[in-house]
Coordinates of C-alpha atoms and ligand atoms in Angstrom, one line a residue:
X1 CA 84.4 105.3 148.0
X2 CA 81.9 107.7 147.6
X3 CA 82.6 110.8 145.4
X4 CA 84.1 114.4 146.7
X5 CA 81.9 116.5 147.0
X6 CA 83.3 120.0 147.5
X7 CA 79.6 121.7 148.5
X8 CA 80.4 119.4 151.6
X9 CA 83.6 119.7 152.4
X10 CA 82.7 122.7 153.4
X11 CA 80.0 121.8 155.1
X12 CA 83.1 120.9 157.3
X13 CA 83.1 121.6 161.1
X14 CA 86.9 121.7 162.6
X15 CA 86.7 122.1 166.5
X16 CA 89.7 121.9 168.6
X17 CA 89.1 119.7 172.0
X18 CA 91.1 119.8 175.0
X19 CA 91.1 116.2 175.8
X20 CA 90.5 116.2 179.5
X21 CA 90.7 112.4 179.8
X22 CA 94.0 111.8 178.7
X23 CA 95.1 114.5 180.6
X24 CA 93.4 112.4 183.9
X25 CA 95.1 109.5 182.2
X26 CA 98.4 110.8 182.5
X27 CA 98.3 111.8 186.0
X28 CA 100.4 114.4 185.5
X29 CA 99.6 118.5 185.8
X30 CA 102.3 119.1 183.3
X31 CA 100.0 123.0 183.1
X32 CA 101.4 124.2 179.7
X33 CA 101.2 121.7 178.1
X34 CA 97.6 119.7 176.0
X35 CA 96.7 116.5 174.8
X36 CA 95.2 117.4 171.5
X37 CA 93.0 116.4 168.6
X38 CA 92.2 117.7 165.5
X39 CA 88.5 117.2 164.2
X40 CA 87.0 116.5 160.7
X41 CA 84.0 114.9 160.6
X42 CA 82.5 115.3 157.1
X43 CA 79.1 115.1 156.9
X44 CA 79.0 112.3 153.9
X45 CA 80.5 109.9 155.7
X46 CA 77.8 111.1 159.1
X47 CA 75.0 110.6 156.6
X48 CA 76.9 107.2 155.6
X49 CA 77.0 106.1 159.7
X50 CA 80.7 105.1 159.3
X51 CA 84.2 105.9 158.5
X52 CA 86.5 104.5 155.8
X53 CA 89.9 104.7 157.7
X54 CA 92.1 103.2 154.2
X55 CA 90.0 103.6 151.6
X56 CA 91.8 104.5 148.5
X57 CA 90.3 106.7 146.3
X58 CA 92.0 107.3 142.7
X59 CA 91.1 110.7 142.4
X60 CA 94.0 113.7 144.1
X61 CA 91.2 116.5 144.3
X62 CA 89.0 114.1 146.5
X63 CA 91.1 114.4 148.6
X64 CA 90.0 114.6 152.8
X65 CA 91.9 113.9 155.6
X66 CA 89.6 112.6 158.6
X67 CA 90.3 112.6 162.5
X68 CA 89.3 109.1 164.0
X69 CA 86.9 109.3 166.3
X70 CA 84.8 105.7 167.1
X71 CA 83.3 106.5 169.3
X72 CA 84.1 109.3 171.8
X73 CA 86.6 112.3 170.6
X74 CA 90.5 111.0 170.7
X75 CA 93.4 112.5 171.0
X76 CA 95.7 113.7 168.4
X77 CA 96.1 110.8 165.7
X78 CA 94.6 111.4 162.4
X79 CA 94.7 109.0 159.5
X80 CA 95.3 110.0 155.6
X81 CA 92.1 108.6 154.1
X82 CA 92.8 110.3 150.6
X83 CA 96.0 111.8 149.9
X84 CA 96.6 114.8 147.2
X85 CA 95.4 118.4 147.7
X86 CA 93.0 119.2 148.3
X87 CA 90.8 122.2 147.5
X88 CA 88.8 122.5 150.1
X89 CA 89.7 121.9 154.3
X90 CA 89.0 123.4 157.3
X91 CA 90.9 126.4 158.5
X92 CA 92.5 123.5 161.4
X93 CA 93.6 120.9 159.2
X94 CA 95.1 124.1 157.5
X95 CA 97.5 124.7 160.3
X96 CA 98.1 121.4 161.7
X97 CA 98.6 119.6 158.5
X98 CA 101.1 122.9 157.5
X99 CA 102.6 122.1 161.2
X100 CA 103.8 118.2 160.5
X101 CA 105.5 119.3 156.9
X102 CA 107.4 122.0 158.5
X103 CA 109.0 119.8 161.2
X104 CA 108.9 117.0 159.4
X105 CA 109.4 118.0 155.1
X106 CA 111.0 115.5 153.9
X107 CA 111.0 113.3 156.3
X108 CA 107.8 112.1 155.6
X109 CA 106.3 110.7 152.7
X110 CA 104.8 112.7 150.2
X111 CA 101.1 113.3 150.4
X112 CA 99.9 110.5 147.8
X113 CA 101.9 108.4 149.3
X114 CA 100.4 108.4 153.2
X115 CA 96.8 106.2 151.8
X116 CA 96.8 105.0 155.3
X117 CA 98.9 105.7 157.6
X118 CA 98.3 107.9 160.6
X119 CA 99.8 109.9 162.6
X120 CA 99.6 110.6 166.5
X121 CA 101.1 113.8 167.9
X122 CA 101.5 115.2 171.1
X123 CA 101.0 119.1 171.1
X124 CA 101.4 122.2 172.7
X125 CA 98.8 125.0 172.7
X126 CA 98.9 128.0 173.9
X127 CA 95.7 130.5 173.8
X128 CA 96.6 134.0 173.1
X129 CA 94.0 137.2 174.7
X130 CA 92.4 138.0 171.0
X131 CA 91.3 134.4 171.0
X132 CA 94.0 133.3 168.7
X133 CA 95.7 130.0 169.9
X134 CA 98.9 128.7 169.3
X135 CA 99.9 124.9 168.5
X136 CA 103.2 123.8 168.2
X137 CA 104.0 119.8 168.1
X138 CA 106.4 118.4 170.7
X139 CA 106.0 114.3 169.0
X140 CA 105.4 112.7 166.1
X141 CA 104.3 109.1 165.6
X142 CA 104.0 108.4 162.1
X143 CA 103.0 104.3 160.9
X144 CA 102.8 104.2 158.0
X145 CA 100.2 100.4 156.4
X146 CA 102.7 98.5 157.0
X147 CA 105.9 97.9 158.6
X148 CA 107.6 99.7 161.2
X149 CA 106.3 103.2 162.4
X150 CA 109.3 105.9 163.0
X151 CA 109.0 109.1 165.9
X152 CA 109.9 112.8 165.9
X153 CA 110.9 114.9 169.2
X154 CA 111.1 118.0 169.5
X155 CA 114.8 118.3 171.4
X156 CA 116.3 122.3 171.7
X157 CA 119.7 121.8 172.6
X158 CA 122.5 124.1 172.9
X159 CA 124.6 124.0 170.2
X160 CA 120.6 121.9 167.7
X161 CA 117.3 122.8 168.0
X162 CA 114.9 121.0 166.1
X163 CA 113.0 117.9 165.7
X164 CA 115.6 114.0 165.9
X165 CA 114.4 110.8 165.0
X166 CA 114.8 108.1 167.8
X167 CA 118.3 107.8 167.2
X168 CA 118.6 111.6 167.8
X169 CA 119.4 111.9 164.5
X170 CA 118.6 115.5 162.4
X171 CA 117.1 114.3 159.6
X172 CA 114.3 116.3 158.4
X173 CA 114.0 119.6 156.0
X174 CA 111.3 121.5 157.6
X175 CA 109.1 121.9 155.5
X176 CA 110.8 121.7 151.6
X177 CA 109.5 119.4 149.4
X178 CA 110.9 117.8 146.5
X179 CA 109.0 119.4 143.6
X180 CA 108.7 115.8 142.1
X181 CA 107.7 112.3 143.3
X182 CA 111.2 111.4 141.7
X183 CA 114.3 112.8 141.6
X184 CA 116.4 111.9 138.3
X185 CA 119.1 114.3 138.5
X186 CA 120.3 115.6 134.8
X187 CA 122.0 119.2 135.2
X188 CA 122.9 120.8 138.9
X189 CA 122.4 124.4 139.2
X190 CA 126.1 126.6 138.6
X191 CA 126.4 129.8 138.4
X192 CA 129.7 129.7 135.9
X193 CA 128.7 127.2 133.3
X194 CA 130.0 127.3 129.9
X195 CA 127.5 126.9 127.5
X196 CA 128.5 124.2 125.4
X197 CA 128.2 125.5 121.6
X198 CA 128.0 129.1 122.3
X199 CA 131.1 128.6 124.6
X200 CA 130.3 131.9 126.7
X201 CA 129.9 131.2 130.6
X202 CA 126.0 130.8 130.6
X203 CA 125.0 130.8 134.3
X204 CA 122.0 127.3 134.8
X205 CA 120.7 129.0 137.4
X206 CA 118.2 126.2 138.8
X207 CA 118.0 122.4 139.0
X208 CA 117.1 120.3 135.7
X209 CA 115.6 116.9 137.2
X210 CA 114.6 114.3 133.8
X211 CA 110.7 113.3 134.0
X212 CA 108.8 112.5 132.0
X213 CA 106.3 114.9 130.1
X214 CA 102.7 115.1 131.8
X215 CA 105.0 113.8 135.5
X216 CA 103.4 116.1 138.3
X217 CA 105.0 119.3 140.2
X218 CA 104.2 120.0 142.7
X219 CA 105.0 123.3 145.1
X220 CA 108.5 122.7 147.3
X221 CA 106.9 125.1 150.4
X222 CA 103.7 126.8 151.0
X223 CA 103.5 130.6 149.7
X224 CA 101.5 132.4 147.1
X225 CA 101.7 131.7 143.8
X226 CA 103.9 134.9 142.2
X227 CA 103.4 134.0 138.8
X228 CA 101.5 130.9 136.4
X229 CA 101.8 131.7 131.9
X230 CA 104.5 131.6 129.6
X231 CA 107.9 133.3 130.7
X232 CA 110.7 133.0 128.1
X233 CA 113.4 130.6 128.0
X234 CA 111.3 129.2 131.6
X235 CA 107.6 128.7 128.5
X236 CA 105.7 127.7 131.2
X237 CA 106.5 129.0 134.0
X238 CA 104.3 128.6 138.1
X239 CA 106.9 130.7 140.9
X240 CA 105.6 131.2 144.6
X241 CA 107.2 133.5 146.9
X242 CA 107.3 131.2 150.5
X243 CA 107.0 132.7 154.2
X244 CA 110.5 133.9 154.6
X245 CA 110.6 135.4 151.1
X246 CA 112.4 133.2 148.9
X247 CA 111.0 132.4 145.6
X248 CA 111.3 128.8 144.2
X249 CA 110.7 128.7 140.2
X250 CA 109.7 125.9 138.1
X251 CA 109.9 125.4 134.1
X252 CA 109.6 124.0 130.9
X253 CA 106.1 122.4 132.2
X254 CA 103.0 121.2 129.7
X255 CA 100.6 122.8 131.7
X256 CA 99.0 124.3 134.8
X257 CA 97.8 122.7 137.5
X258 CA 94.0 123.7 136.8
X259 CA 92.3 127.2 138.5
X260 CA 96.3 128.1 139.3
X261 CA 96.0 132.0 139.5
X262 CA 98.7 134.6 141.2
X263 CA 98.4 135.4 144.1
X264 CA 96.9 132.3 144.8
X265 CA 97.9 130.0 148.4
X266 CA 99.0 127.1 147.4
X267 CA 100.6 124.3 150.5
X268 CA 103.8 121.6 150.5
X269 CA 103.4 119.7 147.4
X270 CA 100.2 120.9 146.2
X271 CA 99.6 120.6 142.4
X272 CA 100.4 123.0 140.4
X273 CA 101.6 121.7 136.5
X274 CA 102.6 118.9 135.0
X275 CA 106.8 118.5 133.3
X276 CA 107.0 119.7 129.5
X277 CA 109.1 121.0 127.4
X278 CA 107.9 124.6 127.2
X279 CA 110.7 127.7 126.5
X280 CA 114.0 126.7 125.7
X281 CA 114.6 123.6 126.3
X282 CA 115.7 120.2 124.6
X283 CA 113.5 117.6 125.7
X284 CA 110.7 117.2 129.1
X285 CA 112.3 117.9 132.1
X286 CA 111.7 120.3 134.9
X287 CA 114.1 123.4 135.8
X288 CA 114.0 124.0 138.6
X289 CA 115.4 127.4 140.5
X290 CA 114.7 129.6 144.0
X291 CA 116.5 132.8 145.1
X292 CA 117.1 135.4 147.2
X293 CA 116.7 139.0 147.1
X294 CA 116.6 139.0 143.3
X295 CA 119.9 136.0 143.6
X296 CA 120.0 132.4 142.1
X297 CA 120.9 130.5 144.5
X298 CA 120.9 125.8 144.3
X299 CA 117.2 124.7 144.8
X300 CA 118.7 121.7 145.6
X301 CA 120.0 122.7 149.1
X302 CA 116.5 123.7 150.3
X303 CA 115.6 119.5 150.3
X304 CA 118.6 118.7 151.5
X305 CA 119.2 118.9 154.8
X306 CA 122.7 118.0 155.6
X307 CA 122.1 115.4 158.9
X308 CA 123.0 116.2 162.1
X309 CA 123.6 114.2 165.7
X310 CA 122.6 115.8 169.3
X311 CA 125.7 116.5 170.5
X312 CA 127.6 113.6 173.0
X313 CA 127.6 115.4 175.9
X314 CA 123.5 116.5 175.3
X315 CA 122.6 113.0 174.8
X316 CA 121.3 112.4 178.5
X317 CA 119.2 115.0 177.9
X318 CA 118.0 114.2 174.5
X319 CA 116.7 110.5 175.7
X320 CA 115.1 111.8 178.9
X321 CA 113.0 114.1 176.6
X322 CA 112.6 111.3 174.4
X323 CA 112.0 109.2 177.7
X324 CA 109.6 112.1 178.4
X325 CA 107.9 112.0 174.5
X326 CA 107.6 108.0 174.6
X327 CA 105.3 108.4 176.4
X328 CA 102.9 111.2 175.8
X329 CA 102.5 109.2 172.2
X330 CA 101.8 105.7 173.7
X331 CA 98.8 107.9 175.9
X332 CA 97.6 109.1 172.6
X333 CA 94.1 106.9 171.5
X334 CA 94.8 104.6 168.0
X335 CA 93.1 105.0 165.2
X336 CA 90.6 102.2 164.8
X337 CA 91.2 100.6 161.5
Ligands
LIG1 ZN1 117.6 123.8 133.5

């Protein structure tokens, strides 16, 4: 695997292609929809004249994702070549990945566990008069390197709407991701906790997760860094303000991700720091908190959506939508590797 070259990444060409061939194959005039493809062509990969579909990388900083284009452009196939947060990515790629995370969040493995996985997707796209475009994911197939693929379908019912698995269950958190690869809760959010020594109410305004010092800590959702640095009892603290106004906090860190600064945009699951025991802490753990309009709430609720199923009365409609989307996913080319 060639080392990551940020300059090379800056030369990344992002192109969007409406795959007319795909439409021809399906032979249907489903006018509002287009099969589409996102093509990220790394100049180094071109120079090498090869596509390393599933080559492992030693460095998570060397992250990039590459659309598989064996000979011709293909619709909706993306392979994770080297997962992890990426410092340099095409604008289109950013939007695309955020959309996948927003749609499926917790139903897909973490970025750094997607090595060699492929995603096929069907999306529609609307262009605006100002030349901007609005893409919208309708169905996704996630195919791990080993094991069975999973498919997810958008369904808009009377009571529920969102992305459902093949059984009609809505089980994905929408974009929120775990701040640690493994969550081992040692102390829950508790606004009425009695302090064990002081014997007075001392709310626990976050959730503690035990983890060894140095364990990577990730942004739970995309947003803007609002604080990085020492913050009283929080020790080394990172806070992120997310698009809906929620602010998440990550306390007691041993160190911060290199170069992280207030105002930085981060995406879901981007590395922000490492577990530690700074501030008021008795051992290495992550104190993960969330607040909205200044009031702390249980941050764990962001990560665990209730599993809900399509109501029985609408099941036949769901199955019809699913069948149509399955056909379109089947028609999307697979990466050749
Ligand atoms: Zn805590």
